[in-house]
PDB file of N, CA and C in Angstrom:
ATOM      1  N   LEU A1383      10.093-222.442  85.532  1.00  0.00           N
ATOM      2  CA  LEU A1383       9.065-222.411  86.440  1.00  0.00           C
ATOM      3  C   LEU A1383       9.538-222.831  87.801  1.00  0.00           C
ATOM      4  N   VAL A1384      10.418-223.810  87.894  1.00  0.00           N
ATOM      5  CA  VAL A1384      10.792-224.374  89.153  1.00  0.00           C
ATOM      6  C   VAL A1384      11.490-223.211  89.930  1.00  0.00           C
ATOM      7  N   GLY A1385      12.299-222.437  89.223  1.00  0.00           N
ATOM      8  CA  GLY A1385      12.966-221.329  89.866  1.00  0.00           C
ATOM      9  C   GLY A1385      11.991-220.277  90.407  1.00  0.00           C
ATOM     10  N   ILE A1386      10.960-220.052  89.748  1.00  0.00           N
ATOM     11  CA  ILE A1386       9.888-219.135  90.190  1.00  0.00           C
ATOM     12  C   ILE A1386       9.161-219.674  91.390  1.00  0.00           C
ATOM     13  N   GLU A1387       8.810-220.989  91.414  1.00  0.00           N
ATOM     14  CA  GLU A1387       8.243-221.602  92.483  1.00  0.00           C
ATOM     15  C   GLU A1387       9.185-221.607  93.795  1.00  0.00           C
ATOM     16  N   ALA A1388      10.400-221.891  93.457  1.00  0.00           N
ATOM     17  CA  ALA A1388      11.376-221.943  94.675  1.00  0.00           C
ATOM     18  C   ALA A1388      11.555-220.520  95.272  1.00  0.00           C
ATOM     19  N   THR A1389      11.499-219.447  94.397  1.00  0.00           N
ATOM     20  CA  THR A1389      11.748-218.126  94.886  1.00  0.00           C
ATOM     21  C   THR A1389      10.437-217.589  95.733  1.00  0.00           C
ATOM     22  N   ILE A1390       9.253-218.086  95.260  1.00  0.00           N
ATOM     23  CA  ILE A1390       8.077-217.757  96.067  1.00  0.00           C
ATOM     24  C   ILE A1390       8.111-218.557  97.377  1.00  0.00           C
ATOM     25  N   ASP A1391       8.564-219.801  97.337  1.00  0.00           N
ATOM     26  CA  ASP A1391       8.691-220.588  98.569  1.00  0.00           C
ATOM     27  C   ASP A1391       9.583-219.836  99.554  1.00  0.00           C
ATOM     28  N   ALA A1392      10.803-219.366  99.124  1.00  0.00           N
ATOM     29  CA  ALA A1392      11.749-218.672  99.848  1.00  0.00           C
ATOM     30  C   ALA A1392      11.063-217.390 100.520  1.00  0.00           C
ATOM     31  N   ALA A1393      10.312-216.741  99.644  1.00  0.00           N
ATOM     32  CA  ALA A1393       9.588-215.533 100.184  1.00  0.00           C
ATOM     33  C   ALA A1393       8.641-215.809 101.278  1.00  0.00           C
ATOM     34  N   ILE A1394       7.974-216.938 101.147  1.00  0.00           N
ATOM     35  CA  ILE A1394       6.979-217.395 102.166  1.00  0.00           C
ATOM     36  C   ILE A1394       7.761-217.761 103.421  1.00  0.00           C
ATOM     37  N   ALA A1395       8.901-218.374 103.306  1.00  0.00           N
ATOM     38  CA  ALA A1395       9.676-218.814 104.338  1.00  0.00           C
ATOM     39  C   ALA A1395      10.179-217.603 105.129  1.00  0.00           C
ATOM     40  N   LEU A1396      10.219-216.474 104.496  1.00  0.00           N
ATOM     41  CA  LEU A1396      10.748-215.154 105.116  1.00  0.00           C
ATOM     42  C   LEU A1396       9.612-214.440 105.627  1.00  0.00           C
ATOM     43  N   GLY A1397       8.353-214.923 105.539  1.00  0.00           N
ATOM     44  CA  GLY A1397       7.189-214.241 106.166  1.00  0.00           C
ATOM     45  C   GLY A1397       6.221-213.507 105.132  1.00  0.00           C
ATOM     46  N   PHE A1398       6.614-213.557 103.914  1.00  0.00           N
ATOM     47  CA  PHE A1398       5.698-213.001 102.896  1.00  0.00           C
ATOM     48  C   PHE A1398       4.609-213.906 102.604  1.00  0.00           C
ATOM     49  N   SER A1399       3.423-213.387 102.135  1.00  0.00           N
ATOM     50  CA  SER A1399       2.375-214.179 101.647  1.00  0.00           C
ATOM     51  C   SER A1399       2.719-214.691 100.315  1.00  0.00           C
ATOM     52  N   TYR A1400       1.920-215.704  99.883  1.00  0.00           N
ATOM     53  CA  TYR A1400       2.153-216.281  98.408  1.00  0.00           C
ATOM     54  C   TYR A1400       2.027-215.161  97.436  1.00  0.00           C
ATOM     55  N   GLN A1401       1.004-214.303  97.572  1.00  0.00           N
ATOM     56  CA  GLN A1401       0.800-213.297  96.622  1.00  0.00           C
ATOM     57  C   GLN A1401       1.940-212.312  96.617  1.00  0.00           C
ATOM     58  N   GLN A1402       2.424-211.868  97.777  1.00  0.00           N
ATOM     59  CA  GLN A1402       3.545-210.945  97.815  1.00  0.00           C
ATOM     60  C   GLN A1402       4.801-211.615  97.169  1.00  0.00           C
ATOM     61  N   GLY A1403       5.024-212.915  97.496  1.00  0.00           N
ATOM     62  CA  GLY A1403       6.234-213.502  96.849  1.00  0.00           C
ATOM     63  C   GLY A1403       6.048-213.599  95.323  1.00  0.00           C
ATOM     64  N   LEU A1404       4.832-213.824  94.773  1.00  0.00           N
ATOM     65  CA  LEU A1404       4.710-213.950  93.436  1.00  0.00           C
ATOM     66  C   LEU A1404       4.906-212.506  92.862  1.00  0.00           C
ATOM     67  N   GLU A1405       4.394-211.498  93.463  1.00  0.00           N
ATOM     68  CA  GLU A1405       4.669-210.184  92.922  1.00  0.00           C
ATOM     69  C   GLU A1405       6.086-209.749  92.937  1.00  0.00           C
ATOM     70  N   LEU A1406       6.745-210.176  93.979  1.00  0.00           N
ATOM     71  CA  LEU A1406       8.205-209.886  93.987  1.00  0.00           C
ATOM     72  C   LEU A1406       8.962-210.537  92.903  1.00  0.00           C
ATOM     73  N   VAL A1407       8.646-211.832  92.643  1.00  0.00           N
ATOM     74  CA  VAL A1407       9.329-212.567  91.633  1.00  0.00           C
ATOM     75  C   VAL A1407       8.917-211.933  90.194  1.00  0.00           C
ATOM     76  N   LEU A1408       7.742-211.760  89.986  1.00  0.00           N
ATOM     77  CA  LEU A1408       7.324-211.196  88.718  1.00  0.00           C
ATOM     78  C   LEU A1408       7.954-209.753  88.505  1.00  0.00           C
ATOM     79  N   GLY A1409       8.019-209.010  89.521  1.00  0.00           N
ATOM     80  CA  GLY A1409       8.657-207.678  89.380  1.00  0.00           C
ATOM     81  C   GLY A1409      10.110-207.685  89.043  1.00  0.00           C
ATOM     82  N   THR A1410      10.838-208.719  89.704  1.00  0.00           N
ATOM     83  CA  THR A1410      12.201-208.896  89.556  1.00  0.00           C
ATOM     84  C   THR A1410      12.500-209.265  88.100  1.00  0.00           C
ATOM     85  N   LEU A1411      11.633-210.369  87.559  1.00  0.00           N
ATOM     86  CA  LEU A1411      11.834-210.770  86.227  1.00  0.00           C
ATOM     87  C   LEU A1411      11.500-209.759  85.178  1.00  0.00           C
ATOM     88  N   GLN A1412      10.475-209.023  85.472  1.00  0.00           N
ATOM     89  CA  GLN A1412      10.006-207.986  84.465  1.00  0.00           C
ATOM     90  C   GLN A1412      11.048-206.846  84.420  1.00  0.00           C
ATOM     91  N   GLY A1413      11.679-206.499  85.562  1.00  0.00           N
ATOM     92  CA  GLY A1413      12.649-205.459  85.620  1.00  0.00           C
ATOM     93  C   GLY A1413      13.913-205.851  85.025  1.00  0.00           C
ATOM     94  N   THR A1414      14.282-207.098  85.089  1.00  0.00           N
ATOM     95  CA  THR A1414      15.525-207.680  84.532  1.00  0.00           C
ATOM     96  C   THR A1414      15.348-207.711  83.005  1.00  0.00           C
ATOM     97  N   ILE A1415      14.216-208.205  82.544  1.00  0.00           N
ATOM     98  CA  ILE A1415      13.943-208.216  81.071  1.00  0.00           C
ATOM     99  C   ILE A1415      14.076-206.850  80.544  1.00  0.00           C
ATOM    100  N   GLN A1416      13.348-205.856  81.239  1.00  0.00           N
ATOM    101  CA  GLN A1416      13.294-204.581  80.711  1.00  0.00           C
ATOM    102  C   GLN A1416      14.696-203.971  80.588  1.00  0.00           C
ATOM    103  N   LEU A1417      15.549-204.207  81.555  1.00  0.00           N
ATOM    104  CA  LEU A1417      16.934-203.620  81.626  1.00  0.00           C
ATOM    105  C   LEU A1417      17.713-204.253  80.494  1.00  0.00           C
ATOM    106  N   LEU A1418      17.571-205.489  80.309  1.00  0.00           N
ATOM    107  CA  LEU A1418      18.296-206.122  79.219  1.00  0.00           C
ATOM    108  C   LEU A1418      17.902-205.594  77.830  1.00  0.00           C
ATOM    109  N   GLN A1419      16.586-205.439  77.729  1.00  0.00           N
ATOM    110  CA  GLN A1419      16.100-204.953  76.378  1.00  0.00           C
ATOM    111  C   GLN A1419      16.495-203.498  76.131  1.00  0.00           C
ATOM    112  N   GLU A1420      16.460-202.605  77.177  1.00  0.00           N
ATOM    113  CA  GLU A1420      16.763-201.271  77.060  1.00  0.00           C
ATOM    114  C   GLU A1420      18.292-200.988  76.880  1.00  0.00           C
ATOM    115  N   THR A1421      19.120-201.715  77.673  1.00  0.00           N
ATOM    116  CA  THR A1421      20.553-201.427  77.686  1.00  0.00           C
ATOM    117  C   THR A1421      21.278-202.163  76.536  1.00  0.00           C
ATOM    118  N   LYS A1422      20.629-203.301  76.067  1.00  0.00           N
ATOM    119  CA  LYS A1422      21.364-204.082  75.052  1.00  0.00           C
ATOM    120  C   LYS A1422      22.725-204.624  75.452  1.00  0.00           C
ATOM    121  N   VAL A1423      23.027-204.612  76.738  1.00  0.00           N
ATOM    122  CA  VAL A1423      24.297-205.250  77.277  1.00  0.00           C
ATOM    123  C   VAL A1423      23.988-206.642  77.628  1.00  0.00           C
ATOM    124  N   PRO A1424      25.127-207.496  77.499  1.00  0.00           N
ATOM    125  CA  PRO A1424      25.057-208.855  77.858  1.00  0.00           C
ATOM    126  C   PRO A1424      24.673-209.057  79.350  1.00  0.00           C
ATOM    127  N   PRO A1425      24.037-210.105  79.725  1.00  0.00           N
ATOM    128  CA  PRO A1425      23.654-210.362  81.062  1.00  0.00           C
ATOM    129  C   PRO A1425      24.798-210.153  82.071  1.00  0.00           C
ATOM    130  N   ALA A1426      25.984-210.752  81.707  1.00  0.00           N
ATOM    131  CA  ALA A1426      27.143-210.603  82.632  1.00  0.00           C
ATOM    132  C   ALA A1426      27.529-209.206  82.859  1.00  0.00           C
ATOM    133  N   ALA A1427      27.453-208.387  81.903  1.00  0.00           N
ATOM    134  CA  ALA A1427      27.774-206.941  82.013  1.00  0.00           C
ATOM    135  C   ALA A1427      26.709-206.301  82.935  1.00  0.00           C
ATOM    136  N   LEU A1428      25.425-206.586  82.708  1.00  0.00           N
ATOM    137  CA  LEU A1428      24.433-206.104  83.507  1.00  0.00           C
ATOM    138  C   LEU A1428      24.527-206.511  84.953  1.00  0.00           C
ATOM    139  N   LYS A1429      24.896-207.724  85.250  1.00  0.00           N
ATOM    140  CA  LYS A1429      25.144-208.202  86.545  1.00  0.00           C
ATOM    141  C   LYS A1429      26.168-207.378  87.225  1.00  0.00           C
ATOM    142  N   SER A1430      27.249-207.107  86.488  1.00  0.00           N
ATOM    143  CA  SER A1430      28.275-206.307  87.099  1.00  0.00           C
ATOM    144  C   SER A1430      27.836-204.829  87.455  1.00  0.00           C
ATOM    145  N   LYS A1431      26.878-204.315  86.679  1.00  0.00           N
ATOM    146  CA  LYS A1431      26.434-203.001  86.906  1.00  0.00           C
ATOM    147  C   LYS A1431      25.441-202.964  88.118  1.00  0.00           C
ATOM    148  N   ILE A1432      24.677-203.996  88.342  1.00  0.00           N
ATOM    149  CA  ILE A1432      23.644-203.927  89.350  1.00  0.00           C
ATOM    150  C   ILE A1432      24.011-204.594  90.674  1.00  0.00           C
ATOM    151  N   THR A1433      25.124-205.205  90.756  1.00  0.00           N
ATOM    152  CA  THR A1433      25.609-205.829  91.995  1.00  0.00           C
ATOM    153  C   THR A1433      26.737-205.008  92.733  1.00  0.00           C
ATOM    154  N   THR A1434      26.736-205.077  94.108  1.00  0.00           N
ATOM    155  CA  THR A1434      27.844-204.479  94.775  1.00  0.00           C
ATOM    156  C   THR A1434      28.516-205.538  95.560  1.00  0.00           C
ATOM    157  N   PRO A1435      29.856-205.364  95.812  1.00  0.00           N
ATOM    158  CA  PRO A1435      30.453-206.462  96.611  1.00  0.00           C
ATOM    159  C   PRO A1435      29.809-206.428  98.056  1.00  0.00           C
ATOM    160  N   GLY A1436      29.601-207.672  98.447  1.00  0.00           N
ATOM    161  CA  GLY A1436      28.935-207.860  99.824  1.00  0.00           C
ATOM    162  C   GLY A1436      27.512-207.651  99.815  1.00  0.00           C
ATOM    163  N   GLY A1437      26.873-207.241  98.654  1.00  0.00           N
ATOM    164  CA  GLY A1437      25.500-206.887  98.627  1.00  0.00           C
ATOM    165  C   GLY A1437      24.597-208.178  98.640  1.00  0.00           C
ATOM    166  N   THR A1438      23.262-207.962  98.769  1.00  0.00           N
ATOM    167  CA  THR A1438      22.405-209.163  98.845  1.00  0.00           C
ATOM    168  C   THR A1438      22.223-209.808  97.491  1.00  0.00           C
ATOM    169  N   THR A1439      22.281-209.019  96.325  1.00  0.00           N
ATOM    170  CA  THR A1439      22.036-209.496  95.035  1.00  0.00           C
ATOM    171  C   THR A1439      23.224-210.577  94.739  1.00  0.00           C
ATOM    172  N   ILE A1440      24.400-209.985  94.851  1.00  0.00           N
ATOM    173  CA  ILE A1440      25.557-210.806  94.507  1.00  0.00           C
ATOM    174  C   ILE A1440      25.659-212.141  95.482  1.00  0.00           C
ATOM    175  N   ALA A1441      25.196-211.867  96.770  1.00  0.00           N
ATOM    176  CA  ALA A1441      25.219-213.098  97.676  1.00  0.00           C
ATOM    177  C   ALA A1441      24.168-214.106  97.218  1.00  0.00           C
ATOM    178  N   GLY A1442      23.072-213.667  96.706  1.00  0.00           N
ATOM    179  CA  GLY A1442      22.096-214.652  96.211  1.00  0.00           C
ATOM    180  C   GLY A1442      22.575-215.295  95.046  1.00  0.00           C
ATOM    181  N   LEU A1443      23.105-214.587  94.087  1.00  0.00           N
ATOM    182  CA  LEU A1443      23.702-215.165  92.814  1.00  0.00           C
ATOM    183  C   LEU A1443      24.866-216.118  93.165  1.00  0.00           C
ATOM    184  N   ASN A1444      25.697-215.840  94.100  1.00  0.00           N
ATOM    185  CA  ASN A1444      26.809-216.709  94.496  1.00  0.00           C
ATOM    186  C   ASN A1444      26.247-218.037  95.088  1.00  0.00           C
ATOM    187  N   LYS A1445      25.200-217.826  95.898  1.00  0.00           N
ATOM    188  CA  LYS A1445      24.508-219.086  96.535  1.00  0.00           C
ATOM    189  C   LYS A1445      23.992-219.965  95.423  1.00  0.00           C
ATOM    190  N   LEU A1446      23.346-219.432  94.440  1.00  0.00           N
ATOM    191  CA  LEU A1446      22.779-220.221  93.283  1.00  0.00           C
ATOM    192  C   LEU A1446      23.969-220.926  92.575  1.00  0.00           C
ATOM    193  N   GLU A1447      25.106-220.229  92.376  1.00  0.00           N
ATOM    194  CA  GLU A1447      26.216-220.855  91.744  1.00  0.00           C
ATOM    195  C   GLU A1447      26.753-222.020  92.623  1.00  0.00           C
ATOM    196  N   GLU A1448      26.877-221.777  93.905  1.00  0.00           N
ATOM    197  CA  GLU A1448      27.366-222.744  94.901  1.00  0.00           C
ATOM    198  C   GLU A1448      26.513-224.084  94.878  1.00  0.00           C
ATOM    199  N   HIS A1449      25.323-223.904  94.514  1.00  0.00           N
ATOM    200  CA  HIS A1449      24.441-225.105  94.551  1.00  0.00           C
ATOM    201  C   HIS A1449      24.162-225.544  93.066  1.00  0.00           C
ATOM    202  N   GLY A1450      25.036-225.218  92.229  1.00  0.00           N
ATOM    203  CA  GLY A1450      25.010-225.805  90.842  1.00  0.00           C
ATOM    204  C   GLY A1450      23.840-225.390  89.967  1.00  0.00           C
ATOM    205  N   PHE A1451      23.285-224.145  90.143  1.00  0.00           N
ATOM    206  CA  PHE A1451      22.204-223.629  89.376  1.00  0.00           C
ATOM    207  C   PHE A1451      22.523-223.682  87.945  1.00  0.00           C
ATOM    208  N   ARG A1452      23.639-222.986  87.492  1.00  0.00           N
ATOM    209  CA  ARG A1452      24.040-222.811  86.159  1.00  0.00           C
ATOM    210  C   ARG A1452      24.220-224.297  85.574  1.00  0.00           C
ATOM    211  N   HIS A1453      24.899-225.117  86.184  1.00  0.00           N
ATOM    212  CA  HIS A1453      25.079-226.436  85.663  1.00  0.00           C
ATOM    213  C   HIS A1453      23.859-227.226  85.484  1.00  0.00           C
ATOM    214  N   ALA A1454      22.914-227.192  86.334  1.00  0.00           N
ATOM    215  CA  ALA A1454      21.547-227.805  86.292  1.00  0.00           C
ATOM    216  C   ALA A1454      20.853-227.250  85.072  1.00  0.00           C
ATOM    217  N   ILE A1455      20.894-225.949  84.714  1.00  0.00           N
ATOM    218  CA  ILE A1455      20.210-225.338  83.695  1.00  0.00           C
ATOM    219  C   ILE A1455      20.901-225.871  82.367  1.00  0.00           C
ATOM    220  N   ILE A1456      22.202-225.858  82.254  1.00  0.00           N
ATOM    221  CA  ILE A1456      22.875-226.425  81.097  1.00  0.00           C
ATOM    222  C   ILE A1456      22.625-227.815  80.862  1.00  0.00           C
ATOM    223  N   GLU A1457      22.610-228.631  81.708  1.00  0.00           N
ATOM    224  CA  GLU A1457      22.286-230.058  81.651  1.00  0.00           C
ATOM    225  C   GLU A1457      20.846-230.227  81.183  1.00  0.00           C
TER     226      GLU A1457
END
């Protein structure tokens, strides 16, 4: 839930309304879940399929890794 709140906060900081941020987050999560269920591929393989070098998705994921997101979840 903290990740969802933080993503909505980021959307608001970019000029979106709270409702728009919420819709963006929910759409992203629903789309990701649907892709994982339909393709049956591991998340790492799906990440490779949907990201492009230098693209915004991989840049965002790299920023999460830079700030210890994976480590925080594991801990």
